[in-house]
Coordinates of C-alpha atoms in Angstrom, one line a residue:
Chain A
M1 CA -18.8 -6.8 14.3
G2 CA -15.1 -8.0 14.5
F3 CA -11.9 -8.4 12.7
E4 CA -9.6 -11.0 12.2
E5 CA -6.2 -11.8 10.9
V6 CA -5.2 -12.5 7.8
A7 CA -2.1 -14.6 6.6
H8 CA 0.3 -11.5 5.1
T9 CA 3.9 -12.5 3.9
A10 CA 4.8 -8.7 4.5
D11 CA 2.3 -6.5 5.5
W12 CA -0.7 -6.5 7.2
S13 CA -4.1 -7.8 6.3
V14 CA -7.2 -7.8 8.1
R15 CA -11.3 -9.3 8.1
V16 CA -13.3 -6.8 8.9
W17 CA -17.3 -7.1 9.7
G18 CA -19.9 -4.8 11.1
K19 CA -24.0 -4.7 10.7
D20 CA -24.1 -1.6 9.1
L21 CA -21.1 1.2 7.0
N22 CA -20.8 2.8 11.0
E23 CA -20.1 -0.3 12.7
L24 CA -17.0 -1.4 9.3
L25 CA -15.7 1.7 10.0
S26 CA -15.4 1.7 14.1
E27 CA -14.4 -1.8 13.6
A28 CA -11.7 -1.0 11.2
A29 CA -10.8 1.2 13.1
R30 CA -9.8 -1.0 16.0
A31 CA -8.2 -3.7 14.1
M32 CA -5.7 -0.9 13.3
N33 CA -5.1 0.1 16.1
T34 CA -4.7 -3.3 17.6
L35 CA -2.7 -4.3 15.1
A36 CA -0.2 -1.3 15.5
G37 CA -0.5 -2.1 19.2
I38 CA -1.8 0.9 20.9
Q39 CA -2.2 1.9 24.3
T40 CA -3.7 5.0 25.3
S41 CA -3.9 7.3 28.0
E42 CA -6.1 7.4 30.9
S43 CA -6.7 11.1 30.0
P44 CA -9.8 12.8 29.1
F45 CA -10.6 12.3 25.3
L46 CA -10.2 14.7 22.8
K47 CA -12.7 14.6 19.9
R48 CA -11.9 15.7 15.9
I49 CA -14.1 15.4 13.0
F50 CA -13.6 14.1 10.0
V51 CA -15.7 14.9 7.0
F52 CA -15.7 13.1 3.3
E53 CA -17.5 14.7 1.1
S54 CA -17.4 13.0 -2.2
G55 CA -16.5 8.4 -3.7
D56 CA -17.6 5.7 -2.9
E57 CA -17.5 3.7 0.3
D58 CA -14.5 2.2 -0.5
S59 CA -13.2 5.5 -0.9
L60 CA -14.9 6.3 2.5
L61 CA -12.4 3.5 4.3
I62 CA -9.7 3.9 3.2
A63 CA -9.5 8.1 3.3
F64 CA -10.8 7.4 7.2
L65 CA -8.1 5.3 7.9
T66 CA -5.8 7.4 6.9
E67 CA -7.3 10.1 8.7
L68 CA -6.5 8.2 11.5
I69 CA -2.8 7.3 10.3
Y70 CA -2.7 11.1 10.1
F71 CA -3.3 11.6 13.7
Q72 CA -1.6 9.1 15.2
E73 CA 1.8 10.5 13.2
Q74 CA 1.2 14.1 13.9
E75 CA -0.7 14.7 17.2
N76 CA 0.2 11.2 19.0
L77 CA -3.9 10.4 19.5
A78 CA -5.6 7.4 18.9
F79 CA -9.5 7.5 19.1
S80 CA -12.0 5.1 19.9
I81 CA -15.2 5.9 19.6
F82 CA -16.9 7.1 16.8
D83 CA -20.7 9.0 16.2
I84 CA -21.2 9.0 12.1
K85 CA -23.4 11.1 10.3
N86 CA -24.3 10.9 6.7
R87 CA -26.2 13.4 5.4
D88 CA -26.7 14.9 1.6
Q89 CA -23.8 12.7 0.0
Q90 CA -21.5 13.9 2.9
V91 CA -20.1 11.9 5.9
T92 CA -19.1 13.3 9.0
V93 CA -17.6 11.1 11.9
T94 CA -16.4 12.7 15.0
M95 CA -13.5 10.5 16.7
R96 CA -12.7 10.8 20.7
G97 CA -10.1 9.6 22.0
S98 CA -6.9 9.8 23.6
K99 CA -2.9 10.9 23.9
I100 CA -1.1 7.3 23.1
R101 CA 0.7 5.7 25.8
K102 CA 2.2 3.3 23.7
I103 CA 3.0 2.3 20.6
E104 CA 4.1 -1.1 19.2
K105 CA 4.4 -0.7 15.4
V106 CA 4.0 2.0 12.6
V107 CA 0.7 1.7 9.7
K108 CA 2.3 3.3 6.3
A109 CA -0.6 3.0 4.3
V110 CA -3.9 1.9 4.0
T111 CA -3.6 0.2 0.6
W112 CA -6.7 -0.5 -2.0
H113 CA -5.4 -4.0 -2.3
N114 CA -8.4 -6.4 -3.4
L115 CA -11.0 -3.9 -1.4
K116 CA -14.5 -4.4 -2.1
I117 CA -16.4 -3.8 0.8
R118 CA -19.6 -6.7 0.3
H119 CA -23.0 -6.1 1.3
T120 CA -23.9 -10.0 3.2
L121 CA -26.2 -11.2 5.4
R122 CA -24.2 -10.8 8.5
G123 CA -23.8 -6.8 7.4
Y124 CA -20.9 -4.7 5.5
E125 CA -17.9 -6.4 5.4
T126 CA -14.8 -6.3 3.1
E127 CA -10.4 -6.9 4.1
I128 CA -8.2 -4.7 4.3
V129 CA -4.2 -5.0 3.6
F130 CA -1.9 -1.7 5.3
D131 CA 1.6 -1.2 4.6
V132 CA 3.3 -1.7 7.2
Chain B
M1 CA -0.7 -20.4 -9.5
K2 CA 0.6 -23.1 -9.7
L3 CA 4.5 -24.9 -10.5
E4 CA 2.4 -25.9 -13.7
D5 CA 1.4 -22.8 -15.2
L6 CA 5.3 -21.6 -15.6
V7 CA 7.2 -22.3 -19.0
Q8 CA 10.8 -23.0 -17.3
V9 CA 13.3 -21.3 -19.2
S10 CA 16.1 -22.4 -17.8
E11 CA 17.7 -23.5 -14.6
I12 CA 16.3 -20.7 -12.7
E13 CA 14.2 -18.8 -15.2
W14 CA 11.1 -19.1 -15.6
E15 CA 7.8 -17.6 -18.1
I16 CA 4.4 -17.2 -17.1
P17 CA 3.4 -16.6 -21.0
R18 CA 1.3 -14.2 -22.6
H19 CA -2.0 -15.8 -23.2
F20 CA -1.8 -17.2 -19.6
R21 CA -4.4 -14.3 -18.6
A22 CA -6.4 -12.8 -21.5
D23 CA -5.8 -9.7 -19.9
M24 CA -2.3 -9.6 -19.6
R25 CA -0.2 -7.2 -22.0
V26 CA 3.3 -9.1 -21.9
P27 CA 4.4 -12.1 -20.3
V28 CA 5.7 -12.4 -16.7
R29 CA 9.7 -13.4 -16.5
L30 CA 10.9 -14.6 -12.8
F31 CA 14.5 -15.3 -12.1
A32 CA 14.2 -18.4 -9.4
T33 CA 15.4 -22.5 -8.5
R34 CA 13.2 -24.3 -7.9
E35 CA 13.8 -24.6 -4.6
Q36 CA 13.0 -20.9 -4.3
L37 CA 9.5 -21.3 -6.8
L38 CA 8.1 -23.7 -5.0
Q39 CA 8.3 -21.0 -1.2
I40 CA 6.8 -18.0 -4.1
V41 CA 4.1 -20.4 -4.9
N42 CA 3.3 -20.4 -1.2
D43 CA 1.3 -16.8 -1.4
R44 CA -0.2 -14.9 -3.8
S45 CA 2.8 -12.8 -5.9
L46 CA 2.8 -14.5 -8.9
E47 CA -1.2 -13.7 -9.5
Q48 CA 0.3 -10.1 -8.4
A49 CA 2.9 -10.5 -10.7
V50 CA 0.3 -11.3 -13.5
N51 CA -1.6 -8.0 -12.9
A52 CA 1.2 -6.5 -12.8
A53 CA 1.3 -7.9 -16.6
T54 CA -2.3 -5.8 -17.2
L55 CA -1.0 -2.6 -17.2
P56 CA -0.6 -0.5 -20.0
G57 CA 1.9 0.5 -22.0
L58 CA 4.2 -2.1 -20.8
V59 CA 7.3 -3.3 -22.8
G60 CA 9.2 -6.4 -22.7
H61 CA 8.3 -8.5 -19.5
V62 CA 7.3 -8.2 -16.7
I63 CA 10.7 -9.3 -14.2
V64 CA 10.3 -10.3 -11.2
M65 CA 13.7 -11.8 -8.4
P66 CA 14.0 -14.4 -6.8
D67 CA 13.9 -12.1 -3.5
M68 CA 9.8 -11.8 -4.8
H69 CA 6.8 -11.9 -2.3
Q70 CA 3.6 -10.6 -1.6
G71 CA 3.1 -6.6 -1.9
Y72 CA -0.1 -4.9 -2.2
G73 CA -1.1 -4.9 -6.1
F74 CA 2.6 -4.8 -7.6
P75 CA 4.7 -7.9 -6.1
I76 CA 7.7 -6.7 -3.9
G77 CA 10.8 -8.0 -6.5
G78 CA 9.0 -7.1 -9.5
I79 CA 9.8 -4.2 -12.4
A80 CA 8.0 -3.4 -15.0
A81 CA 8.5 -0.8 -17.8
T82 CA 6.0 0.9 -19.0
E83 CA 7.0 3.3 -23.5
Y84 CA 7.1 6.6 -22.3
P85 CA 5.4 9.0 -22.5
T86 CA 2.9 7.4 -23.4
G87 CA 2.9 3.5 -21.2
V88 CA 1.5 4.7 -17.4
I89 CA 2.7 5.4 -14.5
S90 CA 1.3 3.5 -11.2
P91 CA 1.9 4.9 -7.8
G92 CA 1.0 1.5 -6.3
A93 CA 3.8 -0.4 -8.5
I94 CA 6.7 2.3 -6.9
G95 CA 5.7 1.7 -3.6
Y96 CA 4.3 3.6 -0.2
D97 CA 7.8 4.2 0.8
I98 CA 9.2 6.0 -2.4
N99 CA 13.0 6.1 -2.9
C100 CA 13.3 3.4 -0.1
G101 CA 17.1 2.8 -0.9
V102 CA 20.5 1.6 1.3
R103 CA 23.2 3.6 1.4
L104 CA 26.8 1.9 2.1
L105 CA 29.3 3.6 3.8
A106 CA 32.7 2.3 5.1
S107 CA 36.1 2.8 7.0
T108 CA 39.6 2.1 6.6
L109 CA 39.3 0.7 10.7
E110 CA 39.8 -3.2 11.7
F111 CA 37.3 -5.0 12.7
Q112 CA 39.6 -6.2 15.2
S113 CA 41.5 -3.3 16.2
V114 CA 37.2 -1.4 17.1
K115 CA 35.1 -5.1 18.5
D116 CA 35.4 -3.5 21.9
D117 CA 34.2 -0.6 21.3
L118 CA 31.2 -1.7 19.8
D119 CA 28.9 -1.0 22.3
T120 CA 29.8 2.7 22.8
L121 CA 29.3 2.6 19.0
A122 CA 25.6 1.3 18.9
T123 CA 24.9 3.4 21.7
L124 CA 26.3 6.7 20.0
L125 CA 24.6 5.6 16.6
N126 CA 21.4 4.9 18.7
N127 CA 22.0 8.0 19.9
Y128 CA 22.2 10.7 17.2
C129 CA 20.0 8.5 14.9
P130 CA 16.3 8.8 15.7
S131 CA 14.5 6.0 15.0
G132 CA 10.7 4.2 15.7
V133 CA 7.8 5.1 15.3
G134 CA 6.2 9.0 15.1
K135 CA 8.0 12.2 15.2
A136 CA 11.5 11.1 16.1
G137 CA 13.2 13.7 13.8
A138 CA 17.3 14.9 13.6
M139 CA 15.8 18.2 12.8
K140 CA 12.3 20.6 11.7
I141 CA 12.6 22.6 8.5
N142 CA 9.5 25.5 7.8
L143 CA 7.6 24.8 4.9
R144 CA 9.9 27.4 2.4
E145 CA 12.9 25.3 3.4
L146 CA 10.9 21.7 2.7
D147 CA 10.0 23.1 -0.6
R148 CA 14.1 23.3 -1.8
L149 CA 14.9 19.9 0.3
L150 CA 12.3 18.5 -2.1
E151 CA 13.7 20.1 -5.3
G152 CA 17.4 19.4 -4.0
G153 CA 17.8 16.3 -2.2
S154 CA 21.3 15.3 -1.2
H155 CA 22.3 18.6 -2.9
W156 CA 20.2 20.6 -0.1
A157 CA 21.7 18.6 2.4
Q158 CA 25.1 19.8 1.3
K159 CA 24.1 23.3 1.0
K160 CA 23.2 22.6 4.8
G161 CA 26.4 21.3 5.3
F162 CA 25.4 17.6 5.5
A163 CA 27.5 16.1 2.6
T164 CA 30.3 16.2 0.3
D165 CA 30.7 15.9 -3.2
A166 CA 32.1 12.5 -2.9
D167 CA 29.1 11.6 -1.3
L168 CA 27.0 13.6 -4.4
A169 CA 28.5 11.6 -6.7
R170 CA 28.5 7.8 -5.5
T171 CA 24.5 8.6 -5.0
E172 CA 22.1 7.1 -7.9
E173 CA 21.2 10.8 -9.6
T174 CA 23.2 12.3 -7.4
G175 CA 21.0 12.3 -4.4
R176 CA 18.9 14.7 -6.7
L177 CA 15.9 13.6 -9.4
K178 CA 15.5 16.3 -12.1
D179 CA 12.2 17.8 -12.6
A180 CA 10.7 17.5 -8.9
D181 CA 7.8 20.0 -8.0
P182 CA 7.3 20.6 -4.2
S183 CA 4.1 22.1 -6.0
K184 CA 2.2 18.6 -6.4
V185 CA 2.5 17.4 -3.4
S186 CA -0.1 18.1 -1.2
D187 CA 0.2 20.2 2.2
R188 CA -0.7 17.2 4.8
A189 CA 2.2 15.2 2.6
K190 CA 4.6 18.1 3.3
K191 CA 3.7 18.6 6.9
R192 CA 4.0 14.7 7.8
G193 CA 7.5 15.2 6.7
Q194 CA 8.6 18.7 8.1
D195 CA 9.8 17.2 11.5
Q196 CA 10.6 13.4 10.3
V197 CA 14.5 14.9 8.4
G198 CA 16.8 12.8 9.5
S199 CA 15.3 10.3 11.3
L200 CA 15.0 6.4 9.6
G201 CA 11.1 5.2 11.0
A202 CA 10.7 1.8 12.2
G203 CA 9.6 -1.7 10.9
N204 CA 12.1 -2.8 8.6
H205 CA 14.5 -0.1 8.7
F206 CA 18.0 -0.6 10.2
I207 CA 21.3 1.1 10.5
E208 CA 23.8 -2.3 10.5
V209 CA 27.4 -1.9 11.0
E210 CA 29.2 -4.7 9.3
V211 CA 33.0 -5.7 8.8
V212 CA 34.5 -7.2 5.4
D213 CA 34.0 -11.2 6.1
Q214 CA 34.9 -11.9 2.2
V215 CA 36.2 -10.9 -0.7
F216 CA 34.7 -12.1 -4.0
D217 CA 36.2 -9.3 -6.8
Q218 CA 39.5 -7.9 -5.7
K219 CA 39.4 -5.2 -8.0
A220 CA 35.5 -4.5 -8.1
V221 CA 37.0 -3.6 -3.6
Q222 CA 39.5 -1.9 -4.3
V223 CA 37.9 0.6 -6.8
M224 CA 34.6 1.0 -3.4
G225 CA 37.7 1.5 -0.8
L226 CA 36.7 -1.9 1.1
H227 CA 38.5 -4.9 2.1
Q228 CA 38.6 -7.7 3.9
G229 CA 38.1 -7.0 8.2
C230 CA 37.0 -3.4 7.3
L231 CA 34.3 -1.8 9.2
T232 CA 31.2 -0.9 7.1
L233 CA 28.0 0.7 7.5
Q234 CA 24.8 0.0 6.0
I235 CA 21.6 2.4 6.3
H236 CA 18.1 1.1 5.1
C237 CA 15.3 4.1 5.1
G238 CA 13.5 6.1 2.6
S239 CA 11.3 8.8 2.5
R240 CA 9.0 8.7 6.0
G241 CA 5.9 9.8 6.3
L242 CA 5.8 13.1 3.2
G243 CA 6.8 9.7 0.9
H244 CA 3.8 7.3 2.6
Q245 CA 1.0 10.3 2.0
V246 CA 1.9 11.0 -1.5
C247 CA 1.4 7.6 -2.7
T248 CA -1.9 7.2 -0.6
D249 CA -2.9 10.2 -2.6
Y250 CA -1.9 9.9 -5.4
V251 CA -3.5 6.4 -5.7
Q252 CA -6.7 8.0 -4.7
R253 CA -6.8 11.0 -7.1
F254 CA -5.8 7.8 -9.6
Q255 CA -9.7 6.3 -9.3
A256 CA -10.9 8.6 -11.3
S257 CA -7.9 8.9 -13.3
V258 CA -8.1 5.0 -14.6
K259 CA -12.2 5.6 -15.1
K260 CA -11.1 8.9 -17.1
Y261 CA -8.5 7.4 -19.5
G262 CA -10.9 4.0 -20.2
I263 CA -8.4 2.1 -18.5
N264 CA -10.1 -1.6 -17.2
L265 CA -7.3 -2.9 -13.9
P266 CA -7.8 -6.4 -12.0
D267 CA -6.5 -4.6 -8.8
R268 CA -7.3 -0.7 -7.9
E269 CA -4.3 -0.5 -5.9
L270 CA -2.7 -0.7 -9.7
V271 CA -4.7 2.5 -10.6
C272 CA -1.9 4.6 -12.9
A273 CA -2.4 7.2 -15.7
P274 CA -0.7 7.7 -18.9
M275 CA 2.3 9.8 -18.6
D276 CA 1.6 12.7 -21.2
T277 CA -1.0 13.5 -18.9
Q278 CA -1.8 16.6 -16.5
E279 CA -2.4 13.7 -13.9
G280 CA 0.9 11.0 -14.7
K281 CA 2.7 14.9 -14.8
D282 CA 1.5 15.7 -11.6
Y283 CA 2.9 12.1 -10.0
L284 CA 6.0 12.3 -11.9
G285 CA 6.8 15.7 -10.2
A286 CA 5.7 14.7 -6.4
M287 CA 7.3 11.7 -6.4
R288 CA 10.6 12.5 -7.5
A289 CA 10.2 15.5 -4.6
A290 CA 9.5 12.7 -2.4
A291 CA 12.9 10.8 -3.9
N292 CA 14.7 14.5 -2.8
F293 CA 13.1 13.7 0.6
A294 CA 15.0 9.4 1.1
F295 CA 18.0 11.3 -0.9
A296 CA 18.6 14.0 1.8
N297 CA 16.8 12.1 4.9
R298 CA 20.1 8.9 4.5
Q299 CA 22.7 11.9 4.1
I300 CA 22.2 13.6 7.1
L301 CA 21.6 10.3 8.7
A302 CA 24.7 8.9 7.5
H303 CA 26.7 12.5 8.7
S304 CA 24.6 11.4 12.0
A305 CA 26.3 8.3 11.8
R306 CA 29.7 9.4 10.7
R307 CA 29.7 12.2 14.2
A308 CA 28.8 8.8 16.7
F309 CA 32.1 7.2 14.3
E310 CA 34.4 9.9 14.6
E311 CA 33.0 9.7 18.7
A312 CA 33.3 6.2 19.3
F313 CA 36.6 5.9 18.0
R314 CA 38.1 9.3 19.6
G315 CA 42.0 9.9 17.4
K316 CA 41.6 7.8 14.8
S317 CA 41.9 9.1 11.5
S318 CA 41.0 5.8 9.7
A319 CA 37.3 6.3 11.5
H320 CA 35.5 8.5 8.7
L321 CA 33.0 7.2 6.6
Y322 CA 33.0 7.7 3.2
Q323 CA 30.5 7.3 1.0
V324 CA 30.5 3.4 -1.1
Y325 CA 27.1 4.6 -2.6
D326 CA 23.0 4.9 -2.2
I327 CA 21.0 3.4 -4.0
T328 CA 16.7 3.3 -4.0
H329 CA 14.8 -0.1 -4.1
N330 CA 10.9 1.7 -4.5
M331 CA 11.5 4.4 -7.7
G332 CA 9.4 4.7 -11.1
K333 CA 12.7 5.8 -13.4
I334 CA 12.3 7.7 -17.1
E335 CA 15.1 5.2 -18.7
T336 CA 16.5 4.6 -21.6
H337 CA 16.6 0.5 -22.3
E338 CA 17.0 -1.8 -25.2
V339 CA 14.1 -3.1 -26.6
D340 CA 13.2 -5.9 -29.2
G341 CA 16.4 -4.2 -31.0
K342 CA 15.3 -0.2 -30.9
E343 CA 16.7 1.7 -28.0
I344 CA 13.7 3.2 -26.4
M345 CA 12.8 5.4 -23.4
V346 CA 10.8 3.7 -21.0
C347 CA 9.4 4.0 -17.5
V348 CA 10.8 1.8 -15.3
H349 CA 8.9 1.1 -11.6
R350 CA 11.1 -0.6 -9.5
K351 CA 9.4 -2.1 -6.5
G352 CA 11.8 -4.4 -4.2
A353 CA 14.1 -4.1 -6.6
T354 CA 17.4 -2.0 -7.5
R355 CA 18.9 -0.3 -10.1
A356 CA 21.9 -2.2 -11.1
F357 CA 23.9 -0.9 -14.6
G358 CA 26.5 -2.2 -15.9
P359 CA 29.9 -1.2 -17.1
G360 CA 30.2 1.1 -19.0
S361 CA 26.9 3.0 -18.2
H362 CA 27.7 7.1 -18.7
E363 CA 24.6 7.1 -15.5
L364 CA 27.5 6.1 -13.0
P365 CA 30.6 7.5 -11.3
S366 CA 33.4 7.5 -13.5
E367 CA 35.1 5.2 -11.2
Y368 CA 32.4 3.1 -11.1
R369 CA 32.1 2.8 -14.7
E370 CA 34.3 0.3 -16.0
I371 CA 33.0 -2.5 -13.2
G372 CA 29.7 -1.5 -13.6
Q373 CA 26.9 -0.3 -10.5
P374 CA 27.5 -1.2 -7.0
V375 CA 24.4 -3.7 -6.0
I376 CA 23.7 -3.1 -2.1
I377 CA 21.7 -6.8 -1.0
P378 CA 20.7 -6.1 3.1
G379 CA 20.3 -9.6 5.2
S380 CA 18.4 -9.8 7.7
M381 CA 19.6 -8.6 10.8
G382 CA 22.0 -11.3 12.3
T383 CA 22.9 -12.9 8.5
A384 CA 25.3 -11.5 5.5
S385 CA 24.4 -8.6 3.4
W386 CA 26.3 -8.7 0.0
V387 CA 28.0 -6.0 -2.2
L388 CA 27.5 -7.0 -6.2
V389 CA 28.0 -5.3 -9.2
G390 CA 25.5 -4.5 -12.5
T391 CA 26.4 -6.3 -15.4
E392 CA 25.5 -6.1 -19.1
E393 CA 23.6 -8.8 -18.9
S394 CA 21.1 -7.5 -16.3
M395 CA 20.7 -4.6 -19.1
T396 CA 19.7 -6.1 -21.3
R397 CA 17.6 -8.8 -19.0
A398 CA 15.9 -7.3 -16.6
F399 CA 15.6 -3.4 -17.7
G400 CA 19.2 -3.0 -15.7
S401 CA 17.7 -4.6 -12.7
S402 CA 18.7 -6.7 -9.9
C403 CA 17.2 -8.1 -6.8
H404 CA 17.1 -5.7 -3.2
G405 CA 17.0 -8.2 -0.1
A406 CA 16.0 -11.6 1.3
G407 CA 12.5 -11.3 1.0
R408 CA 10.2 -12.3 3.3
M409 CA 8.6 -15.8 3.3
M410 CA 6.6 -15.3 6.7
S411 CA 4.0 -13.3 7.9
R412 CA 5.0 -10.5 10.6
S413 CA 2.7 -12.8 12.9
K414 CA 3.6 -15.9 12.0
A415 CA 7.1 -14.5 13.1
K416 CA 6.1 -13.2 16.6
H417 CA 4.4 -16.3 18.1
E418 CA 7.4 -18.4 16.5
V419 CA 10.3 -15.8 18.7
R420 CA 10.6 -14.0 21.7
G421 CA 12.2 -10.7 21.3
D422 CA 14.1 -11.0 24.4
Q423 CA 15.5 -14.5 23.2
L424 CA 16.1 -13.3 19.3
R425 CA 17.9 -9.7 21.5
K426 CA 20.0 -12.5 23.7
D427 CA 20.6 -15.3 20.8
L428 CA 22.4 -12.5 18.3
E429 CA 24.2 -10.5 21.0
A430 CA 25.7 -14.4 21.5
K431 CA 26.8 -14.3 17.9
G432 CA 28.6 -11.3 19.5
I433 CA 25.8 -8.6 17.1
K434 CA 25.4 -5.9 19.8
I435 CA 21.3 -5.1 19.5
R436 CA 19.7 -1.4 20.1
A437 CA 16.3 -2.5 19.2
G438 CA 12.6 0.2 19.8
S439 CA 10.9 -2.6 20.8
L440 CA 11.3 -5.6 20.9
P441 CA 7.6 -7.3 19.4
G442 CA 9.1 -5.2 16.2
L443 CA 12.7 -7.3 17.0
A444 CA 10.7 -10.5 17.1
E445 CA 8.8 -9.7 13.3
E446 CA 12.2 -8.8 11.2
A447 CA 14.0 -12.3 13.0
P448 CA 16.2 -13.7 10.7
Q449 CA 13.9 -17.0 10.4
A450 CA 11.0 -14.7 8.6
Y451 CA 13.5 -14.3 5.8
K452 CA 15.1 -16.2 3.0
D453 CA 18.2 -17.3 2.8
V454 CA 19.6 -14.9 1.6
D455 CA 22.9 -16.0 0.4
M456 CA 20.5 -18.4 -2.0
V457 CA 18.9 -15.0 -3.6
V458 CA 22.2 -13.7 -4.0
E459 CA 23.0 -17.2 -6.1
T460 CA 20.4 -16.7 -8.1
V461 CA 21.1 -14.1 -10.1
V462 CA 24.6 -14.2 -10.1
K463 CA 23.9 -17.0 -12.2
A464 CA 21.2 -15.7 -13.9
G465 CA 24.3 -13.6 -14.9
I466 CA 22.5 -10.0 -13.9
A467 CA 25.5 -9.0 -11.1
K468 CA 28.8 -10.4 -10.4
K469 CA 29.3 -11.1 -6.3
V470 CA 31.9 -8.4 -4.8
A471 CA 32.0 -8.4 -0.7
R472 CA 30.1 -9.8 1.7
L473 CA 29.7 -8.5 4.9
K474 CA 29.2 -9.9 8.3
P475 CA 26.7 -7.4 11.1
V476 CA 28.0 -6.7 14.0
V477 CA 25.9 -3.6 15.2
V478 CA 22.0 -3.5 14.6
I479 CA 19.9 -0.5 15.4
K480 CA 16.3 -0.9 14.2
G481 CA 13.6 1.7 15.1

């Protein structure tokens, strides 16, 4: 799994890949936190739950990253460990993270621009454009 | 897309014909010099303009300004008008920062008489106008009060003692879009906005103190209350997390709407709904509420800036900041325009484009009806900003619109790679510009070299006849989140 930045004139674009959807989500979160320059404190891990009930993989990715932006803004929290369970058309993500000590950039939103999760030989891959 | 795909209409006007791609509903019209166009074709902004030309219900042309650059879905610097109410409204064609805009205030203080106090002013502005990443806000309000703010915009701010009658009169739509519907704004959006009222945020948002260094239209500057050498203040910000969440919510919801209404689009960020459907009406109500949040936000920041000015220049009666104008550059507005010889109602989507109504427009305050609407064009940090006015030609050729700034030409990563924030601060301070920045890497991303030449952008819109020069402003204090 991994990510790399893709040139974009005004906003942020990243290519993200992982062997499965769970890895793709985790790596997309890591990419977003890295681009935002987030550093977390050494405080004990805090846990939050994100539940996604309907929609395609693209919708799940957007909703998941949007949830992270929300926690970042409202609770000053960033997550680094994700336990993802997919049962009966419902995805539950248990997110563990810490308080943010430093952040360089605010991510306004996760866009749908040219978003398409592709199933490739190396697993799952997509490009994401963030509005910053 | 290549230069050869465009048809040259005049020295500074180009067209992508409707037949360029089968799904285009209208042609694309671009205002740019050949040099600017050569820069524009380096990114995907023209492809995004062609994508925008596929929205159902479009009339006239999709128009793009010389500050255009690649965005997401819809290009920055783009204007698209859809027939009201049968045409669509597209949240992605307005942007996440709903009613991002600019407010210009001015004093009668002479720069030369206060230049030794600018450091104090910079510190006070930085203290009184919350900025940066996160929840920093001037005030936290309860949800009932927030609903009143979403309905009232700057009028709500006036009731709370943050605005004067003159402020409201000199704000687009008097700082309140009618028919805002707070019930169409999600709880999550309200929660995000609740403690961000009166805050600047981060990114390319700023407060700048400037001096009028060149006057081009003596009559217009007199009407606006400006004069050569006077100190002004510009506020650039929008609807903060509340607006971002409104757009996020409706782009998500409209993914289903396009299927329901059989709309095929080349990019899911452009999803839309006809304005006469429940989805379309809901978004219009929510977008207007978010726009009102932004109007109130800039109004409260203006109040805080006035406090800083009056404290920094205590005892000087000329320290009062009065409003020149407040304009939006990310918005969908229902307006009447002439299309193919007929006056029709349209929804003008402006994303990174400024309304620029010409003389005689009834929407303008009486003092501006003769000269046209003030159009405020922020430059990049360290370069000039401009005050223009809209013209009759902007009405007939660009749905009453003009450019909105310099426009980026370098990615944020490249800017950070090429520019050191601490060095940039030293360079700007050596030019006499006081800087207060929350983040040095953030400062580097906004370096002047990351942007196009704002003077050339202005020259192009003036040459195209869609705006007229009034005055040029030179920065002396920059506050960035």
